[in-house]
PDB file of C-alpha atoms in Angstrom:
ATOM      1  CA  MET A   1     -35.776 -97.418-137.505  1.00  0.00           C
ATOM      2  CA  THR A   2     -39.152 -96.242-138.512  1.00  0.00           C
ATOM      3  CA  SER A   3     -39.631 -94.586-141.914  1.00  0.00           C
ATOM      4  CA  ARG A   4     -41.381 -91.236-142.324  1.00  0.00           C
ATOM      5  CA  THR A   5     -43.948 -90.393-144.845  1.00  0.00           C
ATOM      6  CA  ALA A   6     -42.901 -87.809-147.469  1.00  0.00           C
ATOM      7  CA  GLY A   7     -44.114 -84.268-146.796  1.00  0.00           C
ATOM      8  CA  THR A   8     -44.696 -84.682-143.013  1.00  0.00           C
ATOM      9  CA  SER A   9     -42.609 -82.679-140.530  1.00  0.00           C
ATOM     10  CA  GLU A  10     -42.035 -82.560-136.677  1.00  0.00           C
ATOM     11  CA  VAL A  11     -41.014 -79.644-134.695  1.00  0.00           C
ATOM     12  CA  ALA A  12     -38.189 -80.065-132.196  1.00  0.00           C
ATOM     13  CA  GLY A  13     -39.232 -78.784-128.748  1.00  0.00           C
ATOM     14  CA  THR A  14     -41.241 -75.536-128.802  1.00  0.00           C
ATOM     15  CA  SER A  15     -38.923 -73.229-130.665  1.00  0.00           C
ATOM     16  CA  GLY A  16     -40.580 -73.730-134.023  1.00  0.00           C
ATOM     17  CA  VAL A  17     -37.338 -73.444-135.944  1.00  0.00           C
ATOM     18  CA  ALA A  18     -37.846 -74.381-139.681  1.00  0.00           C
ATOM     19  CA  GLY A  19     -34.502 -76.094-139.843  1.00  0.00           C
ATOM     20  CA  THR A  20     -35.795 -79.075-137.898  1.00  0.00           C
ATOM     21  CA  SER A  21     -38.485 -80.242-140.371  1.00  0.00           C
ATOM     22  CA  GLU A  22     -37.903 -83.592-141.880  1.00  0.00           C
ATOM     23  CA  VAL A  23     -38.729 -84.287-145.517  1.00  0.00           C
ATOM     24  CA  ALA A  24     -38.349 -87.715-147.093  1.00  0.00           C
ATOM     25  CA  GLY A  25     -35.298 -87.872-149.224  1.00  0.00           C
ATOM     26  CA  THR A  26     -33.255 -85.353-147.269  1.00  0.00           C
ATOM     27  CA  GLY A  27     -31.010 -87.871-145.766  1.00  0.00           C
ATOM     28  CA  GLY A  28     -31.496 -86.861-142.138  1.00  0.00           C
ATOM     29  CA  ALA A  29     -31.335 -89.593-139.480  1.00  0.00           C
ATOM     30  CA  VAL A  30     -34.209 -90.209-137.138  1.00  0.00           C
ATOM     31  CA  GLY A  31     -33.289 -90.001-133.456  1.00  0.00           C
ATOM     32  CA  THR A  32     -34.750 -91.999-130.616  1.00  0.00           C
ATOM     33  CA  ASP A  33     -37.038 -89.086-129.625  1.00  0.00           C
ATOM     34  CA  GLY A  34     -38.696 -88.998-132.939  1.00  0.00           C
ATOM     35  CA  VAL A  35     -36.986 -85.819-134.239  1.00  0.00           C
ATOM     36  CA  ALA A  36     -35.197 -85.842-137.465  1.00  0.00           C
ATOM     37  CA  GLU A  37     -31.571 -84.931-137.140  1.00  0.00           C
ATOM     38  CA  THR A  38     -30.697 -82.474-139.976  1.00  0.00           C
ATOM     39  CA  PRO A  39     -27.137 -82.206-141.139  1.00  0.00           C
ATOM     40  CA  GLU A  40     -25.210 -79.135-140.081  1.00  0.00           C
ATOM     41  CA  ASP A  41     -24.273 -78.146-143.520  1.00  0.00           C
ATOM     42  CA  GLU A  42     -27.971 -77.975-144.557  1.00  0.00           C
ATOM     43  CA  VAL A  43     -28.978 -76.021-141.426  1.00  0.00           C
ATOM     44  CA  GLY A  44     -26.264 -73.580-142.117  1.00  0.00           C
ATOM     45  CA  ALA A  45     -27.292 -73.074-145.779  1.00  0.00           C
ATOM     46  CA  VAL A  46     -30.884 -72.391-144.843  1.00  0.00           C
ATOM     47  CA  GLY A  47     -30.023 -70.115-141.822  1.00  0.00           C
ATOM     48  CA  ALA A  48     -27.777 -68.083-143.963  1.00  0.00           C
ATOM     49  CA  GLY A  49     -30.714 -66.990-145.989  1.00  0.00           C
ATOM     50  CA  CYS A  50     -32.943 -65.806-143.192  1.00  0.00           C
ATOM     51  CA  ARG A  51     -32.870 -66.911-139.489  1.00  0.00           C
ATOM     52  CA  GLU A  52     -36.629 -66.345-139.010  1.00  0.00           C
ATOM     53  CA  THR A  53     -38.227 -67.581-142.217  1.00  0.00           C
ATOM     54  CA  GLY A  54     -35.510 -69.663-143.847  1.00  0.00           C
ATOM     55  CA  VAL A  55     -36.183 -67.987-147.266  1.00  0.00           C
ATOM     56  CA  VAL A  56     -33.243 -66.706-149.216  1.00  0.00           C
ATOM     57  CA  PRO A  57     -33.908 -63.099-150.344  1.00  0.00           C
ATOM     58  CA  SER A  58     -33.711 -62.308-154.025  1.00  0.00           C
ATOM     59  CA  ALA A  59     -31.111 -59.735-155.248  1.00  0.00           C
ATOM     60  CA  ARG A  60     -32.474 -56.069-155.729  1.00  0.00           C
ATOM     61  CA  ARG A  61     -32.400 -54.677-159.169  1.00  0.00           C
ATOM     62  CA  PRO A  62     -30.793 -51.242-159.687  1.00  0.00           C
ATOM     63  CA  GLU A  63     -33.410 -48.461-160.136  1.00  0.00           C
ATOM     64  CA  ALA A  64     -33.694 -47.010-163.710  1.00  0.00           C
ATOM     65  CA  ARG A  65     -32.294 -43.464-164.215  1.00  0.00           C
ATOM     66  CA  THR A  66     -34.561 -40.682-165.357  1.00  0.00           C
ATOM     67  CA  GLY A  67     -34.019 -37.144-166.615  1.00  0.00           C
ATOM     68  CA  VAL A  68     -30.614 -35.762-167.327  1.00  0.00           C
ATOM     69  CA  ALA A  69     -28.974 -38.735-165.376  1.00  0.00           C
ATOM     70  CA  ALA A  70     -30.306 -41.052-168.038  1.00  0.00           C
ATOM     71  CA  LEU A  71     -28.337 -39.397-170.825  1.00  0.00           C
ATOM     72  CA  SER A  72     -24.920 -40.301-171.850  1.00  0.00           C
ATOM     73  CA  PRO A  73     -21.986 -38.134-170.419  1.00  0.00           C
ATOM     74  CA  ARG A  74     -21.664 -36.307-173.808  1.00  0.00           C
ATOM     75  CA  TYR A  75     -25.363 -35.355-173.893  1.00  0.00           C
ATOM     76  CA  GLN A  76     -25.196 -34.375-170.211  1.00  0.00           C
ATOM     77  CA  ILE A  77     -22.403 -31.935-170.926  1.00  0.00           C
ATOM     78  CA  GLY A  78     -24.407 -30.545-173.900  1.00  0.00           C
ATOM     79  CA  ALA A  79     -27.499 -30.075-171.672  1.00  0.00           C
ATOM     80  CA  VAL A  80     -25.554 -28.272-168.983  1.00  0.00           C
ATOM     81  CA  VAL A  81     -23.969 -25.971-171.587  1.00  0.00           C
ATOM     82  CA  ALA A  82     -27.380 -25.176-173.133  1.00  0.00           C
ATOM     83  CA  LEU A  83     -28.840 -24.420-169.593  1.00  0.00           C
ATOM     84  CA  ALA A  84     -25.776 -22.115-168.889  1.00  0.00           C
ATOM     85  CA  VAL A  85     -26.332 -20.209-172.090  1.00  0.00           C
ATOM     86  CA  VAL A  86     -30.037 -19.718-171.355  1.00  0.00           C
ATOM     87  CA  ALA A  87     -29.312 -18.543-167.853  1.00  0.00           C
ATOM     88  CA  VAL A  88     -26.702 -16.046-169.055  1.00  0.00           C
ATOM     89  CA  ALA A  89     -29.004 -14.679-171.699  1.00  0.00           C
ATOM     90  CA  VAL A  90     -31.899 -14.291-169.232  1.00  0.00           C
ATOM     91  CA  CYS A  91     -29.660 -12.573-166.699  1.00  0.00           C
ATOM     92  CA  ALA A  92     -28.267 -10.161-169.388  1.00  0.00           C
ATOM     93  CA  HIS A  93     -31.816  -9.262-170.571  1.00  0.00           C
ATOM     94  CA  LEU A  94     -33.015  -8.547-167.002  1.00  0.00           C
ATOM     95  CA  GLY A  95     -29.896  -6.530-166.372  1.00  0.00           C
ATOM     96  CA  LEU A  96     -30.309  -4.412-169.504  1.00  0.00           C
ATOM     97  CA  VAL A  97     -34.068  -3.810-168.675  1.00  0.00           C
ATOM     98  CA  PHE A  98     -33.073  -2.888-165.104  1.00  0.00           C
ATOM     99  CA  LEU A  99     -30.598  -0.324-166.322  1.00  0.00           C
ATOM    100  CA  HIS A 100     -33.325   1.080-168.758  1.00  0.00           C
ATOM    101  CA  VAL A 101     -35.793   1.772-165.934  1.00  0.00           C
ATOM    102  CA  ALA A 102     -33.182   2.668-163.335  1.00  0.00           C
ATOM    103  CA  PRO A 103     -32.132   6.234-162.574  1.00  0.00           C
ATOM    104  CA  SER A 104     -29.298   7.681-164.484  1.00  0.00           C
ATOM    105  CA  ASN A 105     -25.990   6.235-163.318  1.00  0.00           C
ATOM    106  CA  THR A 106     -22.371   5.502-164.497  1.00  0.00           C
ATOM    107  CA  LEU A 107     -23.294   2.449-166.511  1.00  0.00           C
ATOM    108  CA  THR A 108     -26.260   4.053-168.269  1.00  0.00           C
ATOM    109  CA  LYS A 109     -24.111   7.071-169.096  1.00  0.00           C
ATOM    110  CA  GLN A 110     -21.286   4.951-170.647  1.00  0.00           C
ATOM    111  CA  HIS A 111     -23.449   2.264-172.245  1.00  0.00           C
ATOM    112  CA  GLY A 112     -26.799   4.024-172.764  1.00  0.00           C
ATOM    113  CA  ALA A 113     -26.739   3.504-176.492  1.00  0.00           C
ATOM    114  CA  ALA A 114     -26.313  -0.222-176.170  1.00  0.00           C
ATOM    115  CA  VAL A 115     -29.050  -0.511-173.578  1.00  0.00           C
ATOM    116  CA  ASP A 116     -31.348   1.401-175.859  1.00  0.00           C
ATOM    117  CA  GLU A 117     -30.560  -0.649-178.881  1.00  0.00           C
ATOM    118  CA  TRP A 118     -31.541  -3.748-176.949  1.00  0.00           C
ATOM    119  CA  VAL A 119     -34.653  -2.477-175.199  1.00  0.00           C
ATOM    120  CA  PHE A 120     -36.299  -0.490-178.013  1.00  0.00           C
ATOM    121  CA  PRO A 121     -38.861  -1.175-179.339  1.00  0.00           C
ATOM    122  CA  GLU A 122     -39.786  -4.644-178.220  1.00  0.00           C
ATOM    123  CA  PHE A 123     -38.854  -4.406-174.385  1.00  0.00           C
ATOM    124  CA  GLU A 124     -39.606  -0.727-173.762  1.00  0.00           C
ATOM    125  CA  GLN A 125     -40.697  -0.026-170.178  1.00  0.00           C
ATOM    126  CA  ASN A 126     -42.113   3.201-168.784  1.00  0.00           C
ATOM    127  CA  TRP A 127     -43.332   2.220-165.298  1.00  0.00           C
ATOM    128  CA  LYS A 128     -41.510   5.058-163.514  1.00  0.00           C
ATOM    129  CA  LEU A 129     -40.778   2.366-160.944  1.00  0.00           C
ATOM    130  CA  PHE A 130     -37.624   4.209-159.583  1.00  0.00           C
ATOM    131  CA  ALA A 131     -38.932   7.772-160.037  1.00  0.00           C
ATOM    132  CA  PRO A 132     -38.039   9.832-156.928  1.00  0.00           C
ATOM    133  CA  ASN A 133     -40.933  12.116-157.886  1.00  0.00           C
ATOM    134  CA  PRO A 134     -43.831  10.284-159.459  1.00  0.00           C
ATOM    135  CA  LEU A 135     -45.833  12.054-162.145  1.00  0.00           C
ATOM    136  CA  GLN A 136     -48.168  14.619-160.400  1.00  0.00           C
ATOM    137  CA  GLN A 137     -49.533  16.322-163.422  1.00  0.00           C
ATOM    138  CA  ASN A 138     -52.535  16.149-165.690  1.00  0.00           C
ATOM    139  CA  VAL A 139     -51.601  16.493-169.370  1.00  0.00           C
ATOM    140  CA  SER A 140     -54.357  17.191-171.907  1.00  0.00           C
ATOM    141  CA  VAL A 141     -53.519  16.923-175.560  1.00  0.00           C
ATOM    142  CA  GLN A 142     -55.660  18.854-178.094  1.00  0.00           C
ATOM    143  CA  VAL A 143     -55.561  19.254-181.821  1.00  0.00           C
ATOM    144  CA  ARG A 144     -57.076  21.546-184.421  1.00  0.00           C
ATOM    145  CA  ALA A 145     -56.906  21.587-188.239  1.00  0.00           C
ATOM    146  CA  GLU A 146     -57.025  23.786-191.332  1.00  0.00           C
ATOM    147  CA  ILE A 147     -59.680  22.585-193.749  1.00  0.00           C
ATOM    148  CA  GLY A 148     -59.689  23.127-197.482  1.00  0.00           C
ATOM    149  CA  THR A 149     -63.354  23.652-198.321  1.00  0.00           C
ATOM    150  CA  ALA A 150     -65.043  22.504-201.563  1.00  0.00           C
ATOM    151  CA  ASP A 151     -65.289  26.135-202.832  1.00  0.00           C
ATOM    152  CA  GLY A 152     -61.472  26.653-202.480  1.00  0.00           C
ATOM    153  CA  GLY A 153     -61.579  28.386-199.090  1.00  0.00           C
ATOM    154  CA  ILE A 154     -59.675  27.653-195.914  1.00  0.00           C
ATOM    155  CA  ARG A 155     -61.330  27.437-192.419  1.00  0.00           C
ATOM    156  CA  THR A 156     -59.874  26.539-189.034  1.00  0.00           C
ATOM    157  CA  THR A 157     -61.612  24.157-186.775  1.00  0.00           C
ATOM    158  CA  GLY A 158     -61.756  24.514-182.992  1.00  0.00           C
ATOM    159  CA  TRP A 159     -59.627  22.663-180.563  1.00  0.00           C
ATOM    160  CA  TYR A 160     -60.470  18.973-180.098  1.00  0.00           C
ATOM    161  CA  ASP A 161     -59.628  17.627-176.678  1.00  0.00           C
ATOM    162  CA  LEU A 162     -58.331  14.232-177.620  1.00  0.00           C
ATOM    163  CA  SER A 163     -57.437  13.351-174.016  1.00  0.00           C
ATOM    164  CA  ALA A 164     -60.925  14.086-172.853  1.00  0.00           C
ATOM    165  CA  GLU A 165     -62.424  11.911-175.558  1.00  0.00           C
ATOM    166  CA  ASP A 166     -60.180   8.942-174.398  1.00  0.00           C
ATOM    167  CA  GLY A 167     -61.203   9.665-170.796  1.00  0.00           C
ATOM    168  CA  ARG A 168     -64.899   9.560-171.666  1.00  0.00           C
ATOM    169  CA  ALA A 169     -64.392   6.276-173.458  1.00  0.00           C
ATOM    170  CA  ILE A 170     -62.479   4.743-170.566  1.00  0.00           C
ATOM    171  CA  ASP A 171     -64.763   5.994-167.756  1.00  0.00           C
ATOM    172  CA  GLY A 172     -67.091   3.298-166.588  1.00  0.00           C
ATOM    173  CA  ASN A 173     -65.740   0.787-169.168  1.00  0.00           C
ATOM    174  CA  PRO A 174     -64.587  -2.358-167.324  1.00  0.00           C
ATOM    175  CA  LEU A 175     -62.601  -3.568-170.354  1.00  0.00           C
ATOM    176  CA  PRO A 176     -61.150  -0.442-172.111  1.00  0.00           C
ATOM    177  CA  SER A 177     -59.072  -0.943-175.193  1.00  0.00           C
ATOM    178  CA  HIS A 178     -55.292  -0.579-175.173  1.00  0.00           C
ATOM    179  CA  THR A 179     -55.726   2.129-177.897  1.00  0.00           C
ATOM    180  CA  GLN A 180     -57.953   4.230-175.638  1.00  0.00           C
ATOM    181  CA  GLN A 181     -55.607   3.959-172.756  1.00  0.00           C
ATOM    182  CA  ASN A 182     -52.180   4.369-174.247  1.00  0.00           C
ATOM    183  CA  GLU A 183     -52.043   5.404-177.848  1.00  0.00           C
ATOM    184  CA  LEU A 184     -52.291   9.199-177.399  1.00  0.00           C
ATOM    185  CA  ARG A 185     -50.401   9.165-174.106  1.00  0.00           C
ATOM    186  CA  ARG A 186     -47.487   7.250-175.428  1.00  0.00           C
ATOM    187  CA  ALA A 187     -47.360   9.170-178.617  1.00  0.00           C
ATOM    188  CA  TRP A 188     -47.132  12.480-176.805  1.00  0.00           C
ATOM    189  CA  ASP A 189     -44.517  11.159-174.300  1.00  0.00           C
ATOM    190  CA  PHE A 190     -42.593   9.815-177.397  1.00  0.00           C
ATOM    191  CA  PHE A 191     -42.709  13.307-178.970  1.00  0.00           C
ATOM    192  CA  VAL A 192     -41.653  15.157-175.773  1.00  0.00           C
ATOM    193  CA  ALA A 193     -38.736  12.796-175.175  1.00  0.00           C
ATOM    194  CA  THR A 194     -37.354  13.245-178.742  1.00  0.00           C
ATOM    195  CA  HIS A 195     -37.547  17.041-179.108  1.00  0.00           C
ATOM    196  CA  ASP A 196     -35.815  19.943-177.395  1.00  0.00           C
ATOM    197  CA  SER A 197     -37.296  22.956-175.827  1.00  0.00           C
ATOM    198  CA  GLU A 198     -37.689  24.608-179.276  1.00  0.00           C
ATOM    199  CA  ASP A 199     -39.775  21.717-180.579  1.00  0.00           C
ATOM    200  CA  ARG A 200     -37.049  20.541-182.801  1.00  0.00           C
ATOM    201  CA  PRO A 201     -36.584  16.880-183.438  1.00  0.00           C
ATOM    202  CA  VAL A 202     -33.489  15.156-182.039  1.00  0.00           C
ATOM    203  CA  GLY A 203     -32.400  12.467-184.314  1.00  0.00           C
ATOM    204  CA  LEU A 204     -34.602  10.114-186.491  1.00  0.00           C
ATOM    205  CA  ARG A 205     -36.857   9.104-183.707  1.00  0.00           C
ATOM    206  CA  GLY A 206     -37.938  12.795-183.329  1.00  0.00           C
ATOM    207  CA  SER A 207     -39.092  12.790-187.018  1.00  0.00           C
ATOM    208  CA  LEU A 208     -40.754   9.404-186.469  1.00  0.00           C
ATOM    209  CA  SER A 209     -42.679  10.776-183.491  1.00  0.00           C
ATOM    210  CA  GLU A 210     -44.108  13.719-185.568  1.00  0.00           C
ATOM    211  CA  THR A 211     -45.268  11.358-188.296  1.00  0.00           C
ATOM    212  CA  TYR A 212     -46.972   9.291-185.613  1.00  0.00           C
ATOM    213  CA  LEU A 213     -48.835  12.281-184.142  1.00  0.00           C
ATOM    214  CA  ARG A 214     -49.878  13.521-187.589  1.00  0.00           C
ATOM    215  CA  ARG A 215     -51.505  10.112-188.331  1.00  0.00           C
ATOM    216  CA  ILE A 216     -53.220  10.074-185.014  1.00  0.00           C
ATOM    217  CA  ALA A 217     -54.596  13.601-185.690  1.00  0.00           C
ATOM    218  CA  LEU A 218     -55.939  12.503-189.113  1.00  0.00           C
ATOM    219  CA  LEU A 219     -57.684   9.468-187.711  1.00  0.00           C
ATOM    220  CA  ARG A 220     -59.220  11.425-184.763  1.00  0.00           C
ATOM    221  CA  LEU A 221     -60.326  14.294-186.985  1.00  0.00           C
ATOM    222  CA  ASP A 222     -61.909  11.876-189.446  1.00  0.00           C
ATOM    223  CA  ARG A 223     -63.700  10.219-186.578  1.00  0.00           C
ATOM    224  CA  ASN A 224     -65.124  13.643-185.606  1.00  0.00           C
ATOM    225  CA  ASP A 225     -65.965  14.524-189.181  1.00  0.00           C
ATOM    226  CA  ALA A 226     -63.989  17.681-188.789  1.00  0.00           C
ATOM    227  CA  ALA A 227     -63.594  18.287-192.600  1.00  0.00           C
ATOM    228  CA  GLY A 228     -67.304  18.159-193.380  1.00  0.00           C
ATOM    229  CA  PRO A 229     -68.711  17.423-196.718  1.00  0.00           C
ATOM    230  CA  GLY A 230     -66.224  18.034-199.489  1.00  0.00           C
ATOM    231  CA  GLY A 231     -63.545  19.234-197.102  1.00  0.00           C
ATOM    232  CA  VAL A 232     -59.851  18.142-196.962  1.00  0.00           C
ATOM    233  CA  VAL A 233     -57.582  18.417-193.941  1.00  0.00           C
ATOM    234  CA  GLU A 234     -54.551  20.578-194.989  1.00  0.00           C
ATOM    235  CA  ARG A 235     -52.604  21.102-191.798  1.00  0.00           C
ATOM    236  CA  VAL A 236     -52.868  20.114-188.112  1.00  0.00           C
ATOM    237  CA  GLN A 237     -51.623  21.778-184.966  1.00  0.00           C
ATOM    238  CA  TYR A 238     -51.150  20.243-181.481  1.00  0.00           C
ATOM    239  CA  ARG A 239     -51.023  21.782-178.078  1.00  0.00           C
ATOM    240  CA  SER A 240     -50.763  20.396-174.619  1.00  0.00           C
ATOM    241  CA  ARG A 241     -52.253  21.776-171.362  1.00  0.00           C
ATOM    242  CA  THR A 242     -50.485  20.735-168.200  1.00  0.00           C
ATOM    243  CA  THR A 243     -51.948  21.220-164.827  1.00  0.00           C
ATOM    244  CA  ASN A 244     -50.404  20.270-161.486  1.00  0.00           C
ATOM    245  CA  VAL A 245     -52.260  17.843-159.283  1.00  0.00           C
ATOM    246  CA  LYS A 246     -53.503  19.558-156.055  1.00  0.00           C
ATOM    247  CA  PRO A 247     -51.546  18.163-153.009  1.00  0.00           C
ATOM    248  CA  PRO A 248     -53.546  16.698-150.124  1.00  0.00           C
ATOM    249  CA  SER A 249     -54.652  18.973-147.354  1.00  0.00           C
ATOM    250  CA  TRP A 250     -52.207  17.502-144.816  1.00  0.00           C
ATOM    251  CA  SER A 251     -49.290  18.282-147.118  1.00  0.00           C
ATOM    252  CA  GLY A 252     -47.440  21.481-146.747  1.00  0.00           C
ATOM    253  CA  GLU A 253     -46.468  21.388-150.471  1.00  0.00           C
ATOM    254  CA  LYS A 254     -47.452  24.462-152.495  1.00  0.00           C
ATOM    255  CA  VAL A 255     -47.796  24.135-156.272  1.00  0.00           C
ATOM    256  CA  SER A 256     -49.080  26.514-158.899  1.00  0.00           C
ATOM    257  CA  ALA A 257     -52.672  25.949-160.091  1.00  0.00           C
ATOM    258  CA  ARG A 258     -52.031  27.816-163.323  1.00  0.00           C
ATOM    259  CA  PRO A 259     -51.911  25.610-166.373  1.00  0.00           C
ATOM    260  CA  VAL A 260     -48.844  25.508-168.743  1.00  0.00           C
ATOM    261  CA  VAL A 261     -49.736  25.462-172.456  1.00  0.00           C
ATOM    262  CA  ARG A 262     -47.302  24.128-175.048  1.00  0.00           C
ATOM    263  CA  GLU A 263     -48.361  24.950-178.582  1.00  0.00           C
ATOM    264  CA  LEU A 264     -46.619  23.250-181.530  1.00  0.00           C
ATOM    265  CA  PRO A 265     -46.237  24.709-185.025  1.00  0.00           C
ATOM    266  CA  TRP A 266     -48.604  23.774-187.842  1.00  0.00           C
ATOM    267  CA  TRP A 267     -47.720  20.551-189.584  1.00  0.00           C
ATOM    268  CA  SER A 268     -48.706  19.753-193.181  1.00  0.00           C
ATOM    269  CA  VAL A 269     -50.412  16.407-193.577  1.00  0.00           C
ATOM    270  CA  SER A 270     -49.537  16.090-197.302  1.00  0.00           C
ATOM    271  CA  PRO A 271     -47.248  13.195-196.999  1.00  0.00           C
ATOM    272  CA  GLU A 272     -49.923  11.117-195.068  1.00  0.00           C
ATOM    273  CA  THR A 273     -52.685  12.071-197.338  1.00  0.00           C
ATOM    274  CA  GLU A 274     -50.517  11.343-200.352  1.00  0.00           C
ATOM    275  CA  ASP A 275     -49.677   7.907-199.069  1.00  0.00           C
ATOM    276  CA  THR A 276     -53.422   7.172-198.509  1.00  0.00           C
ATOM    277  CA  ALA A 277     -54.239   8.546-201.924  1.00  0.00           C
ATOM    278  CA  ASP A 278     -51.475   6.317-203.647  1.00  0.00           C
ATOM    279  CA  THR A 279     -52.774   3.289-201.699  1.00  0.00           C
ATOM    280  CA  ALA A 280     -56.346   3.901-202.749  1.00  0.00           C
ATOM    281  CA  ALA A 281     -55.289   4.542-206.333  1.00  0.00           C
ATOM    282  CA  GLY A 282     -53.244   1.342-206.349  1.00  0.00           C
ATOM    283  CA  ARG A 283     -56.249  -0.617-205.129  1.00  0.00           C
ATOM    284  CA  ALA A 284     -58.593   0.859-207.628  1.00  0.00           C
ATOM    285  CA  GLY A 285     -56.130   0.271-210.453  1.00  0.00           C
ATOM    286  CA  SER A 286     -55.748  -3.359-209.411  1.00  0.00           C
ATOM    287  CA  THR A 287     -59.536  -3.778-209.405  1.00  0.00           C
ATOM    288  CA  GLY A 288     -59.787  -2.041-212.814  1.00  0.00           C
ATOM    289  CA  LYS A 289     -57.184  -4.194-214.421  1.00  0.00           C
ATOM    290  CA  ALA A 290     -58.841  -7.408-212.990  1.00  0.00           C
ATOM    291  CA  GLY A 291     -62.298  -6.165-214.261  1.00  0.00           C
ATOM    292  CA  SER A 292     -60.972  -5.390-217.779  1.00  0.00           C
ATOM    293  CA  THR A 293     -59.157  -8.725-217.945  1.00  0.00           C
ATOM    294  CA  GLY A 294     -62.359 -10.442-217.070  1.00  0.00           C
ATOM    295  CA  LYS A 295     -64.346  -8.557-219.717  1.00  0.00           C
ATOM    296  CA  GLU A 296     -61.662  -9.334-222.364  1.00  0.00           C
ATOM    297  CA  GLY A 297     -61.892 -12.992-221.429  1.00  0.00           C
ATOM    298  CA  SER A 298     -65.599 -13.015-221.734  1.00  0.00           C
ATOM    299  CA  ALA A 299     -65.460 -11.341-225.173  1.00  0.00           C
ATOM    300  CA  ALA A 300     -62.894 -13.915-226.350  1.00  0.00           C
TER     301      ALA A 300
END
């Protein structure tokens, strides 16, 4: 028998099967045709790995879990409960807001107070999304004042068209302020919604709406310098002028072009002016005390 050099291999026939290679030390016998005879147990072990390459594939590692699946069962249950609570809260909020803007129905009649308590004031909506008849009126809010003059007399100013002032500030302005767009309009809608046909407040919100309008009147009159030198605003009076929007020519609808005027009684502004005076006096007193303390400290 002829010995083979370690590391050399011979291929049997033309099949090129890796199992016929001869390596020194494998114990395979050499046949008469020069091909090493590999024991059947070794061929079976190699072929079991891979019939084409003879390489045994390595075992796959399990993929790592991510997200909620990576948590323990206890924390998974807690996450599911938290998500369920958030989903219920969101659905309840959307349902209450929907009932607030929806037309009057059985639910709003029975649970209207609960809906208002949840919506007002943070989530109030006034889109008129479900209004069968959208607003088709122009409402102009005006105010005038009684001024106490420096010589002790009383004079009444003319009507200041506050809506026209806001309109001029908005017209042509690409970025109008929220105050110019909504302050007066929302204040007037708030007043109308909380007062009866005799202009009497309905509940605490009605009184709040009057206070809000009085303060707006003082701010606007001061901006227009209605009191003049030495004058003091004593009382204010509001009125609204409502005009129907003219329908298009192709519409057969007929509306009255006559404006409707709603004039409110005179309101005293003493509570607002007293609050302002008390605030100013408090600030002046604090400044005076601080100044006197400083002087005493310097003298000491």
